[in-house]
mmCIF file of C-alpha atoms in Angstrom:
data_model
loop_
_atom_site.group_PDB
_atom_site.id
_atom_site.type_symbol
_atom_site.label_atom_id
_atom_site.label_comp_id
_atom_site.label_asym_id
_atom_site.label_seq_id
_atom_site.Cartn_x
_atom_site.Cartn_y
_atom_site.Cartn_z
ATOM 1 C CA UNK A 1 261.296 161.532 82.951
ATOM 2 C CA UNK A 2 258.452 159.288 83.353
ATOM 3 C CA UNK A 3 257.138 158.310 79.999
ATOM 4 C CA UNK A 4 259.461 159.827 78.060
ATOM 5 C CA UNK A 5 259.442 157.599 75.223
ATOM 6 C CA UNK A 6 256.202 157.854 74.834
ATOM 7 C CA UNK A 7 255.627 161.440 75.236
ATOM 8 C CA UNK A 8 258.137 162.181 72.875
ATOM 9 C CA UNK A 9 256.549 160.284 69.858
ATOM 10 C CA UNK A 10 254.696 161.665 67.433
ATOM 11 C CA UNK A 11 253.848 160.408 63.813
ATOM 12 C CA UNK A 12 256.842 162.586 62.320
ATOM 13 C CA UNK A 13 258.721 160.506 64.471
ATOM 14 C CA UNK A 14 257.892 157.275 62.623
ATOM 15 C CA UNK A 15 259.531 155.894 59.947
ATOM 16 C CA UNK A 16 257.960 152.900 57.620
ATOM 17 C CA UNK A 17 260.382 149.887 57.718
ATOM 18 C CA UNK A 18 260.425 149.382 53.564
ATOM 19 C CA UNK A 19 258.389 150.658 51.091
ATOM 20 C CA UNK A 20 257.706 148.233 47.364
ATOM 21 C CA UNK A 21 256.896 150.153 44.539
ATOM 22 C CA UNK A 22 255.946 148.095 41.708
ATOM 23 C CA UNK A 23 258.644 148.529 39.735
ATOM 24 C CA UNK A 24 260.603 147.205 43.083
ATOM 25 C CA UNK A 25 258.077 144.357 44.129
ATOM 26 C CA UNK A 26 259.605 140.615 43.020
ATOM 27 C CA UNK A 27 256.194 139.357 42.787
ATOM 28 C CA UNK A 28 255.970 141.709 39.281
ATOM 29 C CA UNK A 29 256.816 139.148 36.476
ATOM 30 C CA UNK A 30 258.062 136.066 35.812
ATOM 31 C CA UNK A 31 260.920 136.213 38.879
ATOM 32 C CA UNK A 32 259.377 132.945 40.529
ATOM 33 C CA UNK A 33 259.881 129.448 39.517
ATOM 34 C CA UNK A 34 257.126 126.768 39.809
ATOM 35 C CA UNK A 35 259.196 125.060 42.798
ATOM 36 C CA UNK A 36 261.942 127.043 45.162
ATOM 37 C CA UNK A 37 263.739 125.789 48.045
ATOM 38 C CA UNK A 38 262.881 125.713 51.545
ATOM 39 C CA UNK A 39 264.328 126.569 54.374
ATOM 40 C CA UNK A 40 263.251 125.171 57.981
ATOM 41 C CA UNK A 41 263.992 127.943 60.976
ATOM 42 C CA UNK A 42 263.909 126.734 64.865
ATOM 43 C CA UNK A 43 262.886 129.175 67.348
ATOM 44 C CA UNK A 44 263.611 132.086 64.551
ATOM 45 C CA UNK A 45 260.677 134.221 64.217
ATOM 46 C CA UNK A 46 261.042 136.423 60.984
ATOM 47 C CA UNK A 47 259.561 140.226 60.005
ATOM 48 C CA UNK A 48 259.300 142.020 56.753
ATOM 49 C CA UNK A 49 261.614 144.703 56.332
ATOM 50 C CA UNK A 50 264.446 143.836 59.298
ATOM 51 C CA UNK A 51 267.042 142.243 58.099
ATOM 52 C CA UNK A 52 268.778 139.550 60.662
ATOM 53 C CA UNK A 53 271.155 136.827 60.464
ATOM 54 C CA UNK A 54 270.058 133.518 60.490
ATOM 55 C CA UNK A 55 272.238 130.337 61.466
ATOM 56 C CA UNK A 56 272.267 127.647 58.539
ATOM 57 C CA UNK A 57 273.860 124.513 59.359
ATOM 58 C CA UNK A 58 271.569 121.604 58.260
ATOM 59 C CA UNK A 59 272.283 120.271 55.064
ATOM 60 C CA UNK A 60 269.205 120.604 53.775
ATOM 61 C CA UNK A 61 269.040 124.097 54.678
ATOM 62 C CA UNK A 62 273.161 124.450 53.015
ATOM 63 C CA UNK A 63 271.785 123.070 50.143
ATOM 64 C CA UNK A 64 268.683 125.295 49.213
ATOM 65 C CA UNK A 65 270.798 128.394 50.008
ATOM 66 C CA UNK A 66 273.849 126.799 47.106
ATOM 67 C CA UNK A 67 270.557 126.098 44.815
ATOM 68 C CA UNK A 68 270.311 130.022 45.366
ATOM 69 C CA UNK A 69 273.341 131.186 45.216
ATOM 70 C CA UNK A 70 274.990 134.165 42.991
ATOM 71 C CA UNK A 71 271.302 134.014 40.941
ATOM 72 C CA UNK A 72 268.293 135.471 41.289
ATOM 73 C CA UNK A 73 266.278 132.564 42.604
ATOM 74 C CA UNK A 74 264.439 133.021 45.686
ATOM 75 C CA UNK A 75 264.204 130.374 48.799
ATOM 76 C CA UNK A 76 261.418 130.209 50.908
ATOM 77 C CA UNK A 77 261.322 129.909 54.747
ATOM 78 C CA UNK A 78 259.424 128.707 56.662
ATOM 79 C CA UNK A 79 259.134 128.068 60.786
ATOM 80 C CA UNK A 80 259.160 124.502 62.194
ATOM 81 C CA UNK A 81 256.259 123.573 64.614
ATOM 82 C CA UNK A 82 258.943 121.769 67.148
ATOM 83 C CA UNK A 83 262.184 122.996 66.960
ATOM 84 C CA UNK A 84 263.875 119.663 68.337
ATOM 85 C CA UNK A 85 262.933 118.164 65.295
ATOM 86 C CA UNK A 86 266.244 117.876 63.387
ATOM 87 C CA UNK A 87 264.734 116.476 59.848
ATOM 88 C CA UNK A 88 261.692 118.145 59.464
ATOM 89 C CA UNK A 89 259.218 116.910 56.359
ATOM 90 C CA UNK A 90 256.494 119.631 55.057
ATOM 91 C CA UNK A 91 253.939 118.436 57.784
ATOM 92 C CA UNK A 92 256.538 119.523 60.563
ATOM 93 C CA UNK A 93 256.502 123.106 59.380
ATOM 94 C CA UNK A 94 253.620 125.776 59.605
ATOM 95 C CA UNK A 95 252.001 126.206 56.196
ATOM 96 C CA UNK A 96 252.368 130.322 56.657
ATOM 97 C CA UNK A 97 255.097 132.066 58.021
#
């Protein structure tokens, strides 16, 4: 039994986690708007592809998902430096991710 996870893995066994053609990629076109919302995450580390809730409760963060809302606008998110920060400004958040 030792290893068996490993053993028992081959590359049928993997599955990719989303696949974008480019009639499916929202970068194709004119989807984007000059500006979008942003949204501020604390100790929330994000991955393409998995989907997971995420806890919105600043009103900042309330108001960029209503700005969003039953359209097709995107928001953005980004990850705070220091999560204790409880107004963060652009400088406060990591310019990628």
């Amino acid at each position: 039994m030792d290893n068996f996870f490993i053993s028992n893995i081959d590359d049928a066994d993997t599955v990719p986690m989303f696949s974008l053609t480019d009639e499916e990629d929202p970068a194709i076109g004119d989807k984007y708007s000059e500006e979008i919302p942003i949204i501020a995450l604390r100790n929330t580390v994000l991955f393409p592809g998995v989907v997971i809730p995420i806890n919105i409760g600043r009103p900042k963060s309330i108001a960029a998902i209503k700005a969003s809302d039953g359209t097709d606008k995107f928001v953005g998110v980004l990850s705070q430096v220091d999560g204790k920060i409880e107004d963060p400004t652009i400088n406060d958040l990591f310019r990628i991710g």
